[in-house]
Amino acid sequence: MNVTQKLSHGAKALLDGSAAFAHTQALWRFLRNDQIDLPKLAQPLLALAHEEVPKVCDTYALVMHDWSRLNFHRHTSKTDKVQMTHATDVGYELQSSLLVSDRDGQPITAPAQNLVSADGMLQTRHAKVQSEQAHLDELSERIAWLEQQEFGKPLLHIVDREADSVAHLRHWSERGCQWLVRVKAGSLVSVDGKSVKPSDLAPSLNYTQTRAVLYHGQSAIQEVGQAQVVLTRKAKPKKIAANGKRVVPVPGAPLPVRLVVSRVYLKGRCVAEWFILTNLPASIPAGRIALWYYYRWNIESFFKTLKSAGLQLESWQQETAQAVARRLLIATQACALAWRLMRQQTAEADEARTFLVRLAGRQMKRTRPVTLTALMGGIFSLLTMLEALKHYSIEQLEAFAQTLLQPQLE
């Protein structure tokens, strides 16, 4: 639960009577224990998904899929790092799927995660290291696995522009998956038998104001328009044939989908525009589709919490991807526990959140009195207090305070 500092080498020790080194050594042994595979360590996250999804989701359980690079180029002790682009872009790649409530956009848990290293791909759904795959090919397998889990609500898979691949969209539709993907402005769709770019089609749509939104802290208006289109273009695989030439584009069956265009206006000027394709039925309003895509930013916030705004993942000193992956799952469970407290709508939960934020010692904005990292910091402080009370009496604690505060006599 501890929100670590950048220079923290491991989890802080609770006041259970053991020395800090004993905690550090126990964590080191746990993270190097080969008998603790990732699927076993991910079981609590899966159990939480089965428990919470039926409670907090109405129509769909939203699944946000994304990729994030973990930079460890200064960590010379990690010998299984992989170079992703340039010379200093060295480390591991995190691939995560985050469950989010369609009711209010609150995160639930991350039931599937991968970590790519030079030795291959570590996955929470496989005990053995797998060969690395192209992003969307691996994502197709992850989506199929998530569909098999039967969390109690249909899944809606939401991906950013990297999933603008007609071959994969056709494949997911053929398997009966519901998806919502942001596409590039220049991707071709077919309307009345003619190919057109979404950016060229957008001006002719009828738009409806859906809600007030904040754009860089300023009040703005969101408008949404939609059209029925068909994907008829050929797939263009990036794979290279044995003769070294690019594979010939592959035709596919026409795929009827909906194009939803979301625009944000600030002082009469369009400052943001999204082009979204989905195979959701017409019964789902376009405004709700735009809102569900907006909820995708939860996975960006999750990565930020892991990397810089809370758990300082890129400063972890574990020397292998296996150890980092195990600690990552522990950190994810801490996030899931705090997310559950944030979702609870009771007077007791409100009081608990207020107390924990105060205990964390955070200066909060009036418009945002509770954050994930503040809750996690408060929870760790509370656990430390409870552990101290198990091993020290009130009189002993008061004596420690007296020793600290009383004038030192010569």
XYZ file of C-alpha atoms in Angstrom:
410
model
C 0.000 0.000 0.000
C 2.915 2.354 0.517
C 3.353 5.193 -1.947
C 7.123 5.050 -2.193
C 9.645 7.797 -2.668
C 11.819 7.821 -5.757
C 14.877 6.519 -3.910
C 13.008 3.779 -2.032
C 14.523 0.365 -2.730
C 11.572 -1.623 -1.446
C 8.397 -1.613 0.576
C 8.569 0.184 3.913
C 8.554 -2.025 6.983
C 5.491 -2.186 9.199
C 6.072 -1.819 12.933
C 5.658 -5.516 13.714
C 8.787 -5.878 15.808
C 11.021 -6.995 12.920
C 13.938 -4.945 11.696
C 13.629 -3.093 8.379
C 16.317 -5.345 6.876
C 14.204 -8.423 7.677
C 11.302 -6.945 5.677
C 13.568 -6.068 2.764
C 15.093 -9.564 2.794
C 11.664 -11.223 2.964
C 10.423 -9.199 0.002
C 13.614 -9.995 -1.950
C 13.121 -13.722 -1.339
C 9.442 -13.543 -2.259
C 10.089 -11.770 -5.540
C 12.803 -14.308 -6.484
C 10.718 -17.356 -5.559
C 10.159 -19.355 -8.766
C 7.265 -21.257 -7.184
C 5.211 -18.044 -7.151
C 4.199 -17.719 -10.796
C 2.289 -14.767 -12.188
C -1.083 -16.532 -12.702
C -1.129 -17.472 -8.988
C -0.234 -13.941 -7.944
C -2.945 -12.527 -10.226
C -5.719 -14.692 -8.737
C -6.883 -12.023 -6.217
C -7.249 -9.527 -9.082
C -9.395 -11.986 -11.039
C -11.460 -12.788 -7.954
C -12.077 -9.076 -7.386
C -13.211 -8.687 -11.008
C -15.763 -11.500 -10.623
C -16.999 -9.985 -7.356
C -17.231 -6.319 -8.379
C -18.256 -6.264 -12.062
C -21.886 -7.400 -11.485
C -22.235 -4.761 -8.737
C -20.786 -1.678 -10.412
C -21.475 -2.195 -14.139
C -24.884 -1.686 -15.775
C -24.718 -2.707 -19.462
C -21.043 -3.456 -20.127
C -17.808 -3.904 -18.258
C -15.422 -1.566 -20.053
C -11.930 -2.975 -20.693
C -9.239 -0.406 -21.451
C -6.227 -1.848 -23.273
C -2.933 0.026 -23.574
C 0.861 -0.248 -23.640
C 3.466 1.673 -21.626
C 7.255 1.650 -21.736
C 9.186 1.276 -18.486
C 12.540 2.989 -18.815
C 15.409 1.411 -16.872
C 18.358 2.593 -18.987
C 20.278 3.683 -15.864
C 19.805 0.317 -14.136
C 22.930 -1.618 -15.132
C 22.057 -4.574 -12.875
C 19.037 -5.490 -15.023
C 20.511 -7.697 -17.742
C 17.248 -8.703 -19.442
C 16.268 -5.224 -20.605
C 15.154 -4.665 -24.186
C 15.913 -1.673 -26.403
C 12.587 -0.373 -27.743
C 13.625 2.565 -29.953
C 16.735 4.684 -29.376
C 19.774 3.901 -27.252
C 18.384 5.300 -23.997
C 14.866 3.869 -24.500
C 15.807 0.680 -22.668
C 13.817 -1.341 -20.151
C 10.599 -3.359 -20.288
C 7.196 -2.861 -21.883
C 4.055 -3.077 -19.764
C 0.851 -4.239 -21.487
C -2.263 -3.857 -19.346
C -6.025 -4.382 -19.477
C -8.007 -2.330 -16.952
C -11.650 -3.023 -16.059
C -13.745 0.141 -15.661
C -17.380 0.652 -14.688
C -19.665 1.856 -17.489
C -21.807 3.555 -14.831
C -19.364 6.198 -13.661
C -15.939 5.406 -15.121
C -14.488 4.167 -11.822
C -11.574 1.672 -12.210
C -12.116 -1.825 -10.813
C -8.985 -3.928 -11.336
C -6.419 -5.013 -13.932
C -7.181 -8.709 -14.635
C -4.556 -9.187 -17.366
C -1.047 -7.759 -17.644
C 2.127 -8.556 -19.586
C 5.735 -7.513 -19.169
C 8.033 -7.788 -22.194
C 11.762 -8.264 -21.637
C 14.692 -9.496 -23.708
C 13.861 -13.046 -22.558
C 10.285 -12.928 -23.866
C 6.834 -11.997 -22.639
C 5.709 -12.572 -19.050
C 1.921 -12.906 -18.795
C -0.534 -13.207 -15.927
C -2.440 -15.832 -17.917
C 0.576 -18.120 -18.565
C 3.061 -19.529 -16.069
C 5.786 -19.933 -18.709
C 7.529 -17.171 -20.626
C 5.958 -16.636 -24.048
C 7.486 -15.410 -27.293
C 7.023 -11.718 -27.993
C 4.242 -10.845 -30.445
C 3.059 -7.825 -32.372
C 0.846 -5.664 -30.157
C -2.500 -6.342 -31.830
C -1.840 -10.054 -32.376
C -1.157 -10.490 -28.661
C -4.105 -8.245 -27.816
C -6.412 -10.514 -29.818
C -5.343 -13.464 -27.647
C -5.752 -11.384 -24.479
C -9.250 -10.320 -25.529
C -10.221 -13.944 -26.234
C -8.928 -14.966 -22.779
C -10.819 -12.157 -21.043
C -14.039 -13.125 -22.835
C -13.665 -16.648 -21.452
C -13.555 -15.393 -17.837
C -17.304 -14.536 -17.789
C -17.155 -11.646 -15.330
C -20.947 -11.333 -15.203
C -21.402 -8.535 -17.775
C -20.583 -8.359 -21.506
C -17.169 -6.814 -22.163
C -16.599 -3.727 -24.288
C -12.967 -3.499 -25.425
C -11.695 0.083 -25.780
C -8.389 0.831 -27.506
C -6.653 3.949 -28.763
C -5.543 4.600 -32.352
C -2.986 1.789 -32.386
C -5.922 -0.609 -32.888
C -6.923 1.108 -36.160
C -6.339 -2.149 -38.045
C -9.195 -3.387 -40.221
C -7.923 -6.976 -40.108
C -8.122 -7.077 -36.319
C -11.448 -5.231 -36.182
C -12.938 -7.829 -38.551
C -11.404 -10.639 -36.491
C -12.838 -9.312 -33.211
C -16.272 -8.853 -34.778
C -16.246 -12.376 -36.217
C -15.578 -13.715 -32.714
C -18.556 -11.814 -31.332
C -16.540 -9.234 -29.369
C -17.825 -5.708 -28.790
C -15.197 -3.047 -29.421
C -14.747 0.735 -29.476
C -11.638 2.090 -31.190
C -10.405 5.587 -31.916
C -9.193 5.765 -35.520
C -7.000 8.114 -37.510
C -8.578 11.042 -39.327
C -7.342 9.637 -42.640
C -8.620 6.051 -42.237
C -10.997 5.186 -45.065
C -14.617 4.187 -44.482
C -17.331 3.553 -47.054
C -20.557 5.586 -47.276
C -23.049 4.807 -50.064
C -20.374 2.799 -51.843
C -17.799 5.619 -51.810
C -14.605 5.688 -49.762
C -14.237 8.748 -47.569
C -12.012 9.882 -44.708
C -13.670 10.446 -41.312
C -12.239 13.970 -41.285
C -13.997 14.710 -44.602
C -17.268 13.113 -43.471
C -17.378 14.897 -40.100
C -18.493 18.361 -41.332
C -21.672 16.903 -42.896
C -22.908 15.223 -39.689
C -25.617 16.527 -37.395
C -24.236 17.301 -33.945
C -25.921 17.332 -30.553
C -24.582 18.958 -27.400
C -24.122 16.184 -24.847
C -22.434 17.626 -21.768
C -20.214 20.305 -20.277
C -16.583 19.192 -19.949
C -13.304 20.603 -18.699
C -10.581 21.310 -21.241
C -7.258 22.157 -19.571
C -9.220 23.377 -16.573
C -11.597 25.573 -18.576
C -15.315 24.960 -19.062
C -16.088 23.644 -22.564
C -18.936 21.981 -24.450
C -18.872 18.526 -26.036
C -20.856 17.850 -29.200
C -21.355 14.418 -30.766
C -22.391 13.329 -34.253
C -22.656 9.882 -35.811
C -23.069 8.035 -39.108
C -23.478 4.448 -40.245
C -20.466 3.431 -42.329
C -18.923 0.245 -43.716
C -15.316 -0.940 -43.544
C -14.502 -2.303 -47.002
C -10.798 -1.503 -47.319
C -8.191 -4.220 -47.614
C -6.061 -5.174 -44.650
C -2.403 -4.259 -44.927
C -0.341 -6.655 -42.809
C 3.020 -5.380 -41.616
C 4.524 -8.848 -41.786
C 7.310 -9.524 -44.273
C 7.141 -12.591 -46.554
C 9.994 -15.091 -46.913
C 11.246 -13.303 -50.038
C 11.670 -10.078 -48.053
C 8.701 -8.281 -49.621
C 5.695 -6.932 -47.790
C 2.627 -9.188 -47.779
C 0.004 -8.238 -50.373
C -3.055 -6.420 -48.897
C -5.797 -8.876 -47.984
C -9.456 -8.183 -48.856
C -12.156 -8.950 -46.305
C -15.903 -9.011 -45.917
C -17.629 -5.607 -45.565
C -18.045 -4.705 -41.895
C -20.939 -2.350 -40.984
C -19.945 -0.122 -38.041
C -20.836 3.229 -36.497
C -18.665 6.306 -36.801
C -18.995 8.613 -33.789
C -17.336 12.021 -33.948
C -16.786 13.858 -30.664
C -15.905 17.548 -30.698
C -14.996 19.832 -27.796
C -15.678 23.551 -28.195
C -14.032 26.218 -26.078
C -15.290 29.794 -26.566
C -16.800 28.833 -29.905
C -13.635 27.172 -31.247
C -13.159 23.415 -31.792
C -10.152 22.463 -29.678
C -10.405 18.643 -29.778
C -11.896 16.074 -32.146
C -12.099 12.272 -31.853
C -13.068 9.815 -34.577
C -14.435 6.622 -33.007
C -15.506 3.389 -34.721
C -17.589 0.802 -32.878
C -19.709 -2.268 -33.572
C -22.044 -1.461 -30.671
C -25.777 -1.637 -31.512
C -27.794 1.482 -32.366
C -29.532 1.253 -28.974
C -26.402 2.698 -27.334
C -26.523 6.519 -27.759
C -23.588 8.206 -29.462
C -23.115 10.473 -26.441
C -22.605 7.470 -24.187
C -20.094 5.983 -26.633
C -18.074 9.207 -26.520
C -18.254 9.178 -22.717
C -17.082 5.569 -22.532
C -14.092 6.391 -24.727
C -13.336 9.341 -22.442
C -13.117 6.867 -19.541
C -10.102 5.334 -21.336
C -7.914 7.912 -19.596
C -8.197 5.787 -16.443
C -5.532 3.452 -17.798
C -3.237 6.406 -18.472
C -3.775 7.476 -14.861
C -3.019 3.908 -13.742
C 0.315 3.977 -15.594
C 1.081 7.404 -14.107
C 0.381 6.098 -10.594
C 2.700 3.156 -11.150
C 5.511 5.134 -12.736
C 5.720 8.667 -11.371
C 2.733 9.819 -9.298
C 2.854 7.188 -6.589
C 4.700 3.883 -6.748
C 7.832 4.994 -8.680
C 8.038 1.769 -10.681
C 10.938 2.989 -12.826
C 13.070 3.322 -9.666
C 12.530 -0.255 -8.474
C 15.823 -2.052 -7.897
C 14.739 -5.623 -8.671
C 17.226 -7.132 -11.129
C 14.967 -9.256 -13.368
C 11.715 -8.806 -15.247
C 10.255 -11.722 -13.262
C 10.859 -9.934 -9.967
C 9.554 -6.629 -11.330
C 6.421 -8.380 -12.648
C 5.700 -9.979 -9.265
C 6.097 -6.685 -7.451
C 3.952 -5.027 -10.136
C 1.075 -7.379 -9.357
C 1.377 -6.610 -5.635
C 1.248 -2.892 -6.464
C -1.787 -3.484 -8.694
C -3.580 -5.222 -5.820
C -2.891 -2.169 -3.639
C -4.411 0.065 -6.337
C -7.449 -2.238 -6.646
C -8.063 -2.093 -2.893
C -7.969 1.716 -2.932
C -10.210 1.823 -6.048
C -12.792 -0.276 -4.223
C -12.844 2.195 -1.323
C -13.202 5.098 -3.778
C -16.249 3.440 -5.385
C -18.167 2.843 -2.152
C -21.077 5.266 -1.710
C -21.817 5.153 2.023
C -21.448 7.602 4.895
C -18.881 5.273 6.488
C -16.819 5.192 3.269
C -16.951 9.006 3.010
C -15.692 9.327 6.564
C -12.970 6.730 5.985
C -11.754 8.489 2.813
C -11.606 11.862 4.580
C -9.669 10.359 7.486
C -7.193 8.517 5.233
C -6.457 11.571 3.099
C -5.785 13.602 6.244
C -3.608 10.805 7.575
C -1.599 10.859 4.349
C -0.807 14.521 4.978
C -1.686 15.584 1.431
C -2.703 19.089 0.386
C -5.775 18.457 -1.788
C -7.679 20.631 -4.250
C -11.194 21.592 -3.226
C -12.480 20.258 -6.526
C -10.729 16.920 -5.971
C -10.626 16.061 -2.265
C -9.685 12.379 -2.765
C -7.077 10.801 -5.039
C -5.803 7.254 -5.424
C -2.270 7.980 -4.190
C -3.534 9.984 -1.204
C -5.756 7.066 -0.184
C -2.896 4.592 -0.567
C -0.591 6.735 1.529
C -3.255 7.059 4.236
C -4.001 3.345 4.225
C -0.329 2.491 4.716
C -0.086 4.946 7.615
C -3.197 3.386 9.173
C -1.792 -0.133 8.796
C 1.455 1.040 10.398
C -0.486 2.539 13.325
C -2.468 -0.655 13.864
C 0.689 -2.769 13.705
C 2.388 -0.503 16.241
C -0.553 -0.859 18.656
C -0.197 -4.659 18.461
C 3.401 -4.565 19.674
C 3.607 -1.455 21.837
C 1.294 -0.274 24.595
C -0.103 3.245 24.745
C 2.181 3.859 27.728
C 5.253 2.822 25.689
C 4.271 5.063 22.792
C 3.747 7.979 25.170
C 7.164 7.251 26.684
C 8.742 7.393 23.215
C 7.067 10.777 22.679
C 8.279 12.002 26.081
C 11.826 10.976 25.184
C 11.544 12.882 21.934
C 9.892 16.030 23.285
C 11.258 16.537 26.801
C 14.322 18.826 27.229
C 17.551 16.873 27.254
C 19.124 17.130 30.697
C 22.853 17.110 31.075
